[in-house]
Short mmCIF file of C-alpha atoms in Angstrom, two decimals:
data_model
loop_
_atom_site.label_atom_id
_atom_site.label_comp_id
_atom_site.label_asym_id
_atom_site.label_seq_id
_atom_site.Cartn_x
_atom_site.Cartn_y
_atom_site.Cartn_z
CA MET A 1 -11.92 108.26 -7.52
CA ALA A 2 -10.97 105.46 -5.16
CA ALA A 3 -8.88 102.62 -6.49
CA PRO A 4 -10.68 99.30 -6.98
CA ARG A 5 -10.45 96.94 -4.04
CA LYS A 6 -8.66 93.66 -4.63
CA PHE A 7 -9.92 90.42 -3.11
CA ASN A 8 -8.71 86.86 -3.50
CA VAL A 9 -11.35 85.11 -1.37
CA PHE A 10 -15.10 85.67 -1.67
CA ALA A 11 -17.78 84.50 0.77
CA GLY A 12 -21.56 84.54 0.43
CA SER A 13 -23.69 85.10 3.52
CA GLU A 14 -27.20 84.23 4.66
CA THR A 15 -28.10 87.94 4.71
CA GLY A 16 -27.40 88.36 0.99
CA LEU A 17 -24.08 90.16 1.42
CA LEU A 18 -21.10 89.18 -0.71
CA LYS A 19 -17.89 89.63 1.25
CA GLY A 20 -14.41 90.01 -0.17
CA VAL A 21 -11.22 89.08 1.69
CA ASN A 22 -7.67 90.11 0.89
CA THR A 23 -5.29 87.69 2.58
CA LEU A 24 -2.26 89.81 1.66
CA THR A 25 -3.41 92.91 3.56
CA ASN A 26 -5.49 91.00 6.15
CA LYS A 27 -8.56 93.10 5.35
CA TRP A 28 -12.11 92.38 4.22
CA ASP A 29 -15.13 94.38 3.10
CA ASN A 30 -18.74 94.02 1.96
CA ILE A 31 -19.05 94.20 -1.82
CA ASN A 32 -22.75 95.03 -2.03
CA GLN A 33 -24.48 97.58 0.19
CA ILE A 34 -25.58 96.67 3.71
CA ALA A 35 -28.87 98.52 3.11
CA ASN A 36 -29.77 95.83 0.56
CA ALA A 37 -29.28 92.96 3.02
CA ASP A 38 -32.25 90.60 2.88
CA LYS A 39 -32.59 86.92 3.77
CA GLU A 40 -34.62 86.44 0.58
CA ASN A 41 -31.37 87.22 -1.24
CA GLU A 42 -29.38 84.64 0.74
CA ILE A 43 -26.37 83.71 -1.38
CA ARG A 44 -26.39 79.98 -2.11
CA ASP A 45 -23.57 79.60 -4.65
CA ILE A 46 -20.70 81.51 -6.27
CA CYS A 47 -19.15 80.59 -9.62
CA SER A 48 -17.02 82.21 -12.30
CA SER A 49 -18.14 83.09 -15.78
CA SER A 50 -17.03 80.65 -18.48
CA ASN A 51 -16.41 83.47 -20.98
CA PHE A 52 -14.93 86.17 -18.75
CA THR A 53 -12.28 85.23 -16.22
CA ASN A 54 -12.81 88.41 -14.19
CA GLU A 55 -16.57 87.99 -13.79
CA LEU A 56 -18.29 86.23 -10.92
CA TYR A 57 -21.90 85.13 -10.62
CA PHE A 58 -23.44 84.73 -7.20
CA GLY A 59 -26.90 83.22 -7.07
CA THR A 60 -29.49 83.77 -4.36
CA ARG A 61 -32.24 81.57 -3.00
CA SER A 62 -34.84 83.66 -4.88
CA TYR A 63 -33.18 82.98 -8.29
CA LYS A 64 -31.75 86.50 -8.46
CA VAL A 65 -28.25 86.51 -9.97
CA PHE A 66 -25.61 89.21 -9.46
CA SER A 67 -22.71 89.71 -11.86
CA TYR A 68 -19.57 91.08 -10.21
CA ASP A 69 -16.48 92.34 -12.05
CA ILE A 70 -13.36 91.47 -10.04
CA ARG A 71 -11.03 93.87 -11.85
CA GLU A 72 -13.31 96.93 -11.70
CA ASP A 73 -14.71 96.02 -8.29
CA CYS A 74 -18.36 96.65 -9.15
CA ILE A 75 -21.63 94.80 -9.61
CA LYS A 76 -22.38 95.09 -13.31
CA ARG A 77 -25.70 93.30 -13.69
CA VAL A 78 -28.55 92.04 -11.59
CA PHE A 79 -31.16 89.83 -13.22
CA GLN A 80 -34.02 87.64 -12.05
CA LEU A 81 -34.14 84.25 -13.73
CA GLU A 82 -37.51 83.33 -12.24
CA ASN A 83 -39.57 83.86 -9.14
CA ARG A 84 -40.84 80.62 -7.68
CA LYS A 85 -40.49 78.20 -4.82
CA PRO A 86 -38.85 75.86 -3.84
CA ASN A 87 -35.72 77.96 -3.58
CA CYS A 88 -32.57 77.86 -5.68
CA LYS A 89 -29.89 75.54 -4.34
CA ALA A 90 -26.97 75.80 -6.78
CA LEU A 91 -25.73 77.93 -9.69
CA LYS A 92 -23.17 77.01 -12.37
CA THR A 93 -22.09 78.31 -15.78
CA CYS A 94 -21.39 76.46 -19.01
CA GLY A 95 -20.25 78.63 -21.91
CA GLU A 96 -22.86 81.37 -22.28
CA ASN A 97 -25.44 79.32 -20.38
CA ILE A 98 -26.35 79.41 -16.70
CA ILE A 99 -27.41 76.22 -14.89
CA THR A 100 -29.63 76.38 -11.80
CA ALA A 101 -30.91 73.64 -9.53
CA GLY A 102 -33.87 74.04 -7.19
CA GLU A 103 -34.50 72.30 -3.91
CA ASP A 104 -37.27 70.36 -5.67
CA GLY A 105 -34.65 68.75 -7.95
CA ILE A 106 -35.55 70.66 -11.14
CA VAL A 107 -32.40 71.55 -13.11
CA LYS A 108 -32.78 74.39 -15.62
CA VAL A 109 -30.49 75.76 -18.32
CA TRP A 110 -30.71 79.47 -19.26
CA ASN A 111 -29.15 81.21 -22.27
CA ASN A 112 -27.34 84.54 -22.40
CA ASN A 113 -30.65 86.42 -22.68
CA HIS A 114 -31.87 84.71 -19.48
CA GLU A 115 -34.39 82.64 -21.39
CA LEU A 116 -35.16 79.07 -20.40
CA VAL A 117 -33.55 76.61 -22.82
CA LYS A 118 -34.01 73.27 -21.08
CA GLU A 119 -35.20 71.76 -17.84
CA PHE A 120 -35.24 68.26 -16.39
CA SER A 121 -35.84 66.52 -13.09
CA SER A 122 -32.95 65.01 -11.17
CA GLY A 123 -35.25 62.43 -9.60
CA VAL A 124 -35.99 64.03 -6.23
CA THR A 125 -39.07 62.40 -4.73
CA LEU A 126 -41.91 64.13 -2.90
CA ASN A 127 -41.12 65.63 0.53
CA ASN A 128 -37.36 65.35 -0.17
CA ASN A 129 -34.87 67.99 -1.21
CA LEU A 130 -31.95 68.33 -3.59
CA CYS A 131 -28.87 69.08 -1.47
CA CYS A 132 -26.11 69.57 -4.03
CA MET A 133 -25.31 70.07 -7.69
CA ILE A 134 -21.66 70.03 -8.78
CA GLN A 135 -19.90 70.50 -12.10
CA SER A 136 -17.01 68.61 -13.62
CA PRO A 137 -13.88 70.80 -13.81
CA ASP A 138 -12.73 69.03 -16.97
CA THR A 139 -16.08 68.85 -18.82
CA PRO A 140 -18.40 71.77 -17.89
CA GLU A 141 -21.50 70.19 -19.46
CA ILE A 142 -21.24 67.25 -17.03
CA ILE A 143 -22.99 67.78 -13.68
CA ALA A 144 -23.83 65.57 -10.72
CA THR A 145 -26.77 65.82 -8.31
CA GLY A 146 -27.76 64.28 -4.99
CA GLY A 147 -29.99 64.87 -2.00
CA LYS A 148 -32.30 63.41 0.62
CA GLU A 149 -33.33 59.93 -0.54
CA THR A 150 -31.84 60.82 -3.94
CA ASP A 151 -28.58 59.04 -4.61
CA LEU A 152 -25.77 60.37 -6.76
CA LYS A 153 -26.56 60.85 -10.47
CA ILE A 154 -24.38 62.16 -13.29
CA TRP A 155 -25.95 64.14 -16.15
CA ASN A 156 -24.99 65.66 -19.46
CA ILE A 157 -27.00 68.86 -19.90
CA ASN A 158 -26.85 68.46 -23.69
CA ASP A 159 -28.59 65.09 -23.43
CA SER A 160 -30.56 65.02 -20.19
CA GLU A 161 -33.21 62.43 -21.06
CA LYS A 162 -31.35 59.81 -19.08
CA ALA A 163 -28.62 60.04 -16.47
CA LEU A 164 -25.13 58.95 -17.50
CA PHE A 165 -24.69 57.24 -14.14
CA GLU A 166 -27.05 56.34 -11.30
CA ALA A 167 -25.51 55.21 -8.05
CA LYS A 168 -26.90 52.16 -6.31
CA ASN A 169 -27.44 52.12 -2.58
CA VAL A 170 -25.11 50.05 -0.43
CA LYS A 171 -26.22 46.66 0.86
CA ASN A 172 -28.49 46.36 3.87
CA ASP A 173 -26.92 46.70 7.30
CA TRP A 174 -26.24 43.89 9.76
CA LEU A 175 -29.92 43.93 10.79
CA ASN A 176 -30.88 43.54 7.13
CA LEU A 177 -32.40 47.04 7.16
CA ARG A 178 -32.17 49.46 4.26
CA VAL A 179 -29.46 52.10 4.66
CA PRO A 180 -30.98 55.61 4.24
CA ILE A 181 -29.66 58.00 1.57
CA TRP A 182 -28.71 61.61 2.18
CA VAL A 183 -26.06 63.12 -0.13
CA LEU A 184 -25.01 66.52 1.22
CA ASP A 185 -21.96 67.36 -0.89
CA ALA A 186 -19.89 65.89 -3.71
CA GLU A 187 -16.87 66.67 -5.86
CA PHE A 188 -15.23 65.25 -8.96
CA ILE A 189 -11.72 63.98 -8.34
CA PRO A 190 -9.47 65.85 -10.83
CA SER A 191 -8.14 63.98 -13.86
CA THR A 192 -10.29 60.94 -13.07
CA ASP A 193 -13.85 59.76 -13.55
CA LYS A 194 -14.32 59.21 -9.82
CA ILE A 195 -16.61 61.21 -7.54
CA VAL A 196 -16.38 61.57 -3.76
CA THR A 197 -19.54 62.29 -1.75
CA SER A 198 -20.39 63.10 1.84
CA THR A 199 -23.66 62.19 3.51
CA GLY A 200 -25.88 63.26 6.36
CA TYR A 201 -25.14 59.95 8.04
CA LYS A 202 -21.38 60.66 8.60
CA GLN A 203 -20.27 58.68 5.52
CA VAL A 204 -17.67 59.50 2.86
CA ARG A 205 -17.98 57.47 -0.33
CA ILE A 206 -16.10 57.24 -3.61
CA TYR A 207 -17.84 56.16 -6.80
CA ASP A 208 -16.15 54.94 -9.96
CA PRO A 209 -18.73 54.87 -12.79
CA LYS A 210 -16.45 52.67 -14.91
CA VAL A 211 -16.31 49.93 -12.27
CA GLN A 212 -19.64 49.63 -10.47
CA ARG A 213 -22.72 51.50 -9.32
CA ARG A 214 -22.07 50.95 -5.64
CA PRO A 215 -19.28 52.92 -3.94
CA VAL A 216 -15.76 51.54 -4.20
CA LEU A 217 -14.91 53.12 -0.83
CA ASP A 218 -17.23 53.67 2.12
CA MET A 219 -15.89 55.16 5.37
CA THR A 220 -17.28 57.15 8.30
CA PHE A 221 -16.10 60.20 10.24
CA ASP A 222 -17.28 61.30 13.67
CA GLU A 223 -20.99 61.11 14.57
CA PHE A 224 -22.59 64.05 12.72
CA PRO A 225 -23.58 64.97 9.12
CA ILE A 226 -20.64 65.78 6.86
CA THR A 227 -21.78 69.05 5.31
CA ALA A 228 -18.78 69.98 3.14
CA LEU A 229 -15.78 68.44 1.41
CA SER A 230 -13.01 69.43 -0.94
CA VAL A 231 -10.49 67.20 -2.73
CA CYS A 232 -6.85 68.22 -2.31
CA PRO A 233 -5.55 68.92 -5.85
CA LEU A 234 -1.95 68.39 -4.78
CA ALA A 235 -2.89 64.96 -3.41
CA ASN A 236 -5.84 63.41 -5.22
CA ASN A 237 -5.94 60.60 -2.71
CA GLN A 238 -6.82 63.04 0.09
CA ALA A 239 -9.74 65.35 0.87
CA VAL A 240 -10.71 67.82 3.57
CA ILE A 241 -14.14 67.28 5.15
CA GLY A 242 -16.19 69.24 7.68
CA ASN A 243 -19.32 68.37 9.61
CA SER A 244 -22.27 70.09 11.27
CA ARG A 245 -20.50 70.32 14.64
CA GLY A 246 -17.50 72.26 13.38
CA LYS A 247 -15.08 69.35 13.14
CA MET A 248 -12.75 69.45 10.14
CA ALA A 249 -10.27 66.77 9.12
CA THR A 250 -8.08 65.53 6.28
CA ILE A 251 -8.84 61.98 5.19
CA ASP A 252 -6.82 59.61 3.04
CA PHE A 253 -8.68 57.43 0.54
CA ARG A 254 -5.95 54.80 0.41
CA LYS A 255 -5.76 54.36 4.17
CA GLY A 256 -9.49 54.80 4.59
CA GLY A 257 -8.93 56.92 7.69
CA VAL A 258 -8.18 60.35 9.14
CA VAL A 259 -4.78 61.97 8.61
CA ASN A 260 -5.20 65.34 10.37
CA ILE A 261 -7.85 66.95 12.56
CA PHE A 262 -8.06 70.74 12.69
CA LYS A 263 -8.82 72.62 15.91
CA GLY A 264 -10.42 75.93 16.77
CA LEU A 265 -13.57 75.70 14.65
CA ALA A 266 -17.11 76.14 15.98
CA GLY A 267 -20.51 75.79 14.34
CA SER A 268 -21.57 73.97 11.21
CA ILE A 269 -19.08 74.11 8.33
CA ARG A 270 -20.93 75.12 5.16
CA ASP A 271 -18.20 75.16 2.51
CA LEU A 272 -14.60 74.09 1.93
CA LYS A 273 -12.31 75.03 -0.94
CA CYS A 274 -8.76 73.77 -1.51
CA TYR A 275 -6.23 75.86 -3.40
CA LYS A 276 -4.99 74.35 -6.66
CA THR A 277 -1.36 75.42 -6.40
CA GLU A 278 -0.71 75.48 -2.65
CA PRO A 279 -1.49 73.06 0.22
CA TYR A 280 -4.10 75.35 1.75
CA VAL A 281 -7.81 74.99 2.41
CA ALA A 282 -10.36 77.75 3.08
CA SER A 283 -13.41 77.11 5.24
CA CYS A 284 -16.50 79.02 6.25
CA GLY A 285 -19.66 78.33 8.23
CA LEU A 286 -22.15 79.41 10.82
CA ASP A 287 -19.51 80.76 13.22
CA ARG A 288 -19.05 83.68 10.75
CA TYR A 289 -15.33 83.04 10.27
CA VAL A 290 -13.28 82.43 7.14
CA ARG A 291 -10.23 80.39 8.01
CA ILE A 292 -7.31 79.31 5.86
CA HIS A 293 -5.31 76.29 7.03
CA ASP A 294 -2.34 74.39 5.74
CA TYR A 295 -3.86 70.92 5.38
CA LYS A 296 -0.46 69.25 5.61
CA THR A 297 0.72 70.86 8.86
CA LYS A 298 -2.71 71.94 10.28
CA GLU A 299 -1.28 75.45 10.76
CA LEU A 300 -3.80 78.29 10.77
CA LYS A 301 -2.63 80.88 8.23
CA HIS A 302 -5.47 83.41 8.31
CA LYS A 303 -8.67 84.01 10.23
CA PHE A 304 -11.31 86.65 9.43
CA TYR A 305 -14.52 87.42 11.31
CA LEU A 306 -17.08 88.54 8.69
CA LYS A 307 -20.07 89.31 10.99
CA SER A 308 -22.59 87.17 9.07
CA ARG A 309 -23.33 83.46 8.85
CA LEU A 310 -21.60 82.19 5.72
CA ASN A 311 -22.80 79.69 3.10
CA CYS A 312 -20.26 79.45 0.28
CA LEU A 313 -16.73 80.33 -0.83
CA TYR A 314 -14.90 81.19 -4.04
CA LEU A 315 -11.11 81.38 -4.40
CA ASN A 316 -9.74 83.87 -6.91
CA GLU A 317 -6.31 82.35 -7.40
CA SER A 318 -5.59 84.33 -10.57
CA CYS A 319 -4.75 87.45 -8.53
CA SER A 320 -3.61 85.63 -5.42
CA GLU A 321 0.00 85.40 -4.32
CA GLU A 322 1.54 82.88 -1.99
CA ILE A 323 -0.29 82.86 1.33
CA SER A 324 2.02 83.34 4.25
CA SER A 325 1.85 84.52 7.83
CA LYS A 326 4.45 87.26 7.28
CA ASN A 327 1.83 90.00 7.22
CA ILE A 328 0.46 88.82 10.56
CA GLU A 329 3.93 88.60 12.10
CA GLU A 330 4.88 92.09 10.89
CA LYS A 331 1.78 93.59 12.52
CA MET A 332 2.22 91.82 15.85
CA PRO A 333 4.86 94.22 17.32
CA GLU A 334 2.57 97.22 16.64
CA VAL A 335 -0.31 95.52 18.35
CA GLN A 336 1.86 94.61 21.31
CA SER A 337 3.19 98.17 21.68
CA ASN A 338 -0.34 99.57 21.64
CA ASN A 339 -1.37 97.03 24.25
CA CYS A 340 1.60 98.03 26.43
CA LYS A 341 0.58 101.71 26.25
CA GLU A 342 -2.96 100.83 27.20
CA ASN A 343 -1.70 98.72 30.11
CA ASN A 344 0.53 101.58 31.37
CA ASP A 345 -2.40 104.01 31.25
CA ASP A 346 -4.53 101.54 33.18
CA GLU A 347 -1.83 101.17 35.85
CA GLU A 348 -1.61 104.96 36.32
CA ILE A 349 -5.39 105.15 36.80
CA TRP A 350 -5.34 102.32 39.33
CA ASN A 351 -2.41 103.87 41.22
CA GLN A 352 -4.28 107.18 41.59
CA MET A 353 -7.29 105.48 43.16
CA GLU A 354 -7.72 105.44 46.97
CA VAL A 355 -7.10 102.06 48.52
CA ILE A 356 -10.03 100.87 50.62
CA LYS A 357 -9.09 98.27 53.22
CA THR A 358 -11.69 95.70 54.18
CA LYS A 359 -11.66 93.56 57.31
CA ARG A 360 -12.40 89.90 57.54
CA LYS A 361 -15.82 88.49 58.13
CA GLY A 362 -15.18 87.90 61.84
CA ASP A 363 -14.18 91.54 62.52
CA ILE A 364 -16.76 94.16 63.59
CA LEU A 365 -16.50 97.69 62.21
CA GLU A 366 -16.31 100.47 64.81
CA THR A 367 -18.97 102.62 63.17
CA GLY A 368 -22.75 102.71 63.06
CA ILE A 369 -24.87 99.92 64.49
CA ALA A 370 -21.89 97.63 65.08
CA SER A 371 -20.29 100.04 67.57
CA GLU A 372 -23.54 100.44 69.50
CA ILE A 373 -23.91 96.67 69.79
CA LYS A 374 -20.36 96.46 71.17
CA LYS A 375 -21.05 99.17 73.80
CA LYS A 376 -24.17 97.34 75.00
CA ARG A 377 -22.20 94.10 75.38
CA LEU A 378 -19.53 95.88 77.46
CA LYS A 379 -22.17 97.39 79.77
CA SER A 380 -23.85 94.02 80.28
CA ARG A 381 -20.51 92.48 81.31
CA LYS A 382 -19.97 95.18 83.91
#
């Protein structure tokens, strides 16, 4: 029997395939079978079980949930919470309960037997969508939602009759026109009550519920929607953001500006995750790559092409060791030696080929029609 595969980075794809990456061996593999790939099972979110540290849940757009055991490397359970549209947008766990959020803004809580316990509306209006639902790392029963024309709201799932906090839109612009709302991603800043959000109108905002309903910081980045963000745990005053054009940068909340800009990315960035113990950030998106950068030095540590457009990430830091480029450097000489052998073989093949000399455009070849034309010209001169 084959030994269980070990992965420390997981990525969910649009085709419904969960992909595992091992940054120590520089290898990756599909966890579920390729034959089961289906866009109806597009993976929208990945989270860990609250009761079992080695169990992952990955939720699909059709409300089908897969339970994956990291230690045994197998999918243990597959269950359908419901079958309806609009599609599922986010999946979280709280104790034995599972929390789902649909694109229509309906948040539902399910028990261990997959029975509906509670549901409430996050306030999404008609013809608009919920774009994100996040969970507080310190208090799992606290969640936050936001979307198109639905500003940030904080909820307690145990008492969901009224939101704990409702953000207020910023003041009108210089033309006295209302500023549109489009919250694409958000994250709780660790060890604080603050929340940072990114919008479809290139804005990054920080909210402090204890101070005011309007953002305490409002800044912009580039010219395109900011689709993903992740707060740097080792520097709570910084975050990594990525937009729909593949631009990724580190911003500083105190300076209100950009610190670093990363290069080499292409396509919309769908998810960002910062490591808790090391200054690294993992990214994935529509270019099908998972990249790991050092957000302090901008150095690219790892890069994996996973063959499918990617939606979400999960970092399994419990079995992860320090990320370094030693494995890549050790493999480089082997790659170079193989390349040299291939180059030598190519040179032998080229040397054995017959060299065909070609004349310039002004020269006339002495064969065929050209020679006959030349003879006629010589006769006419005589």
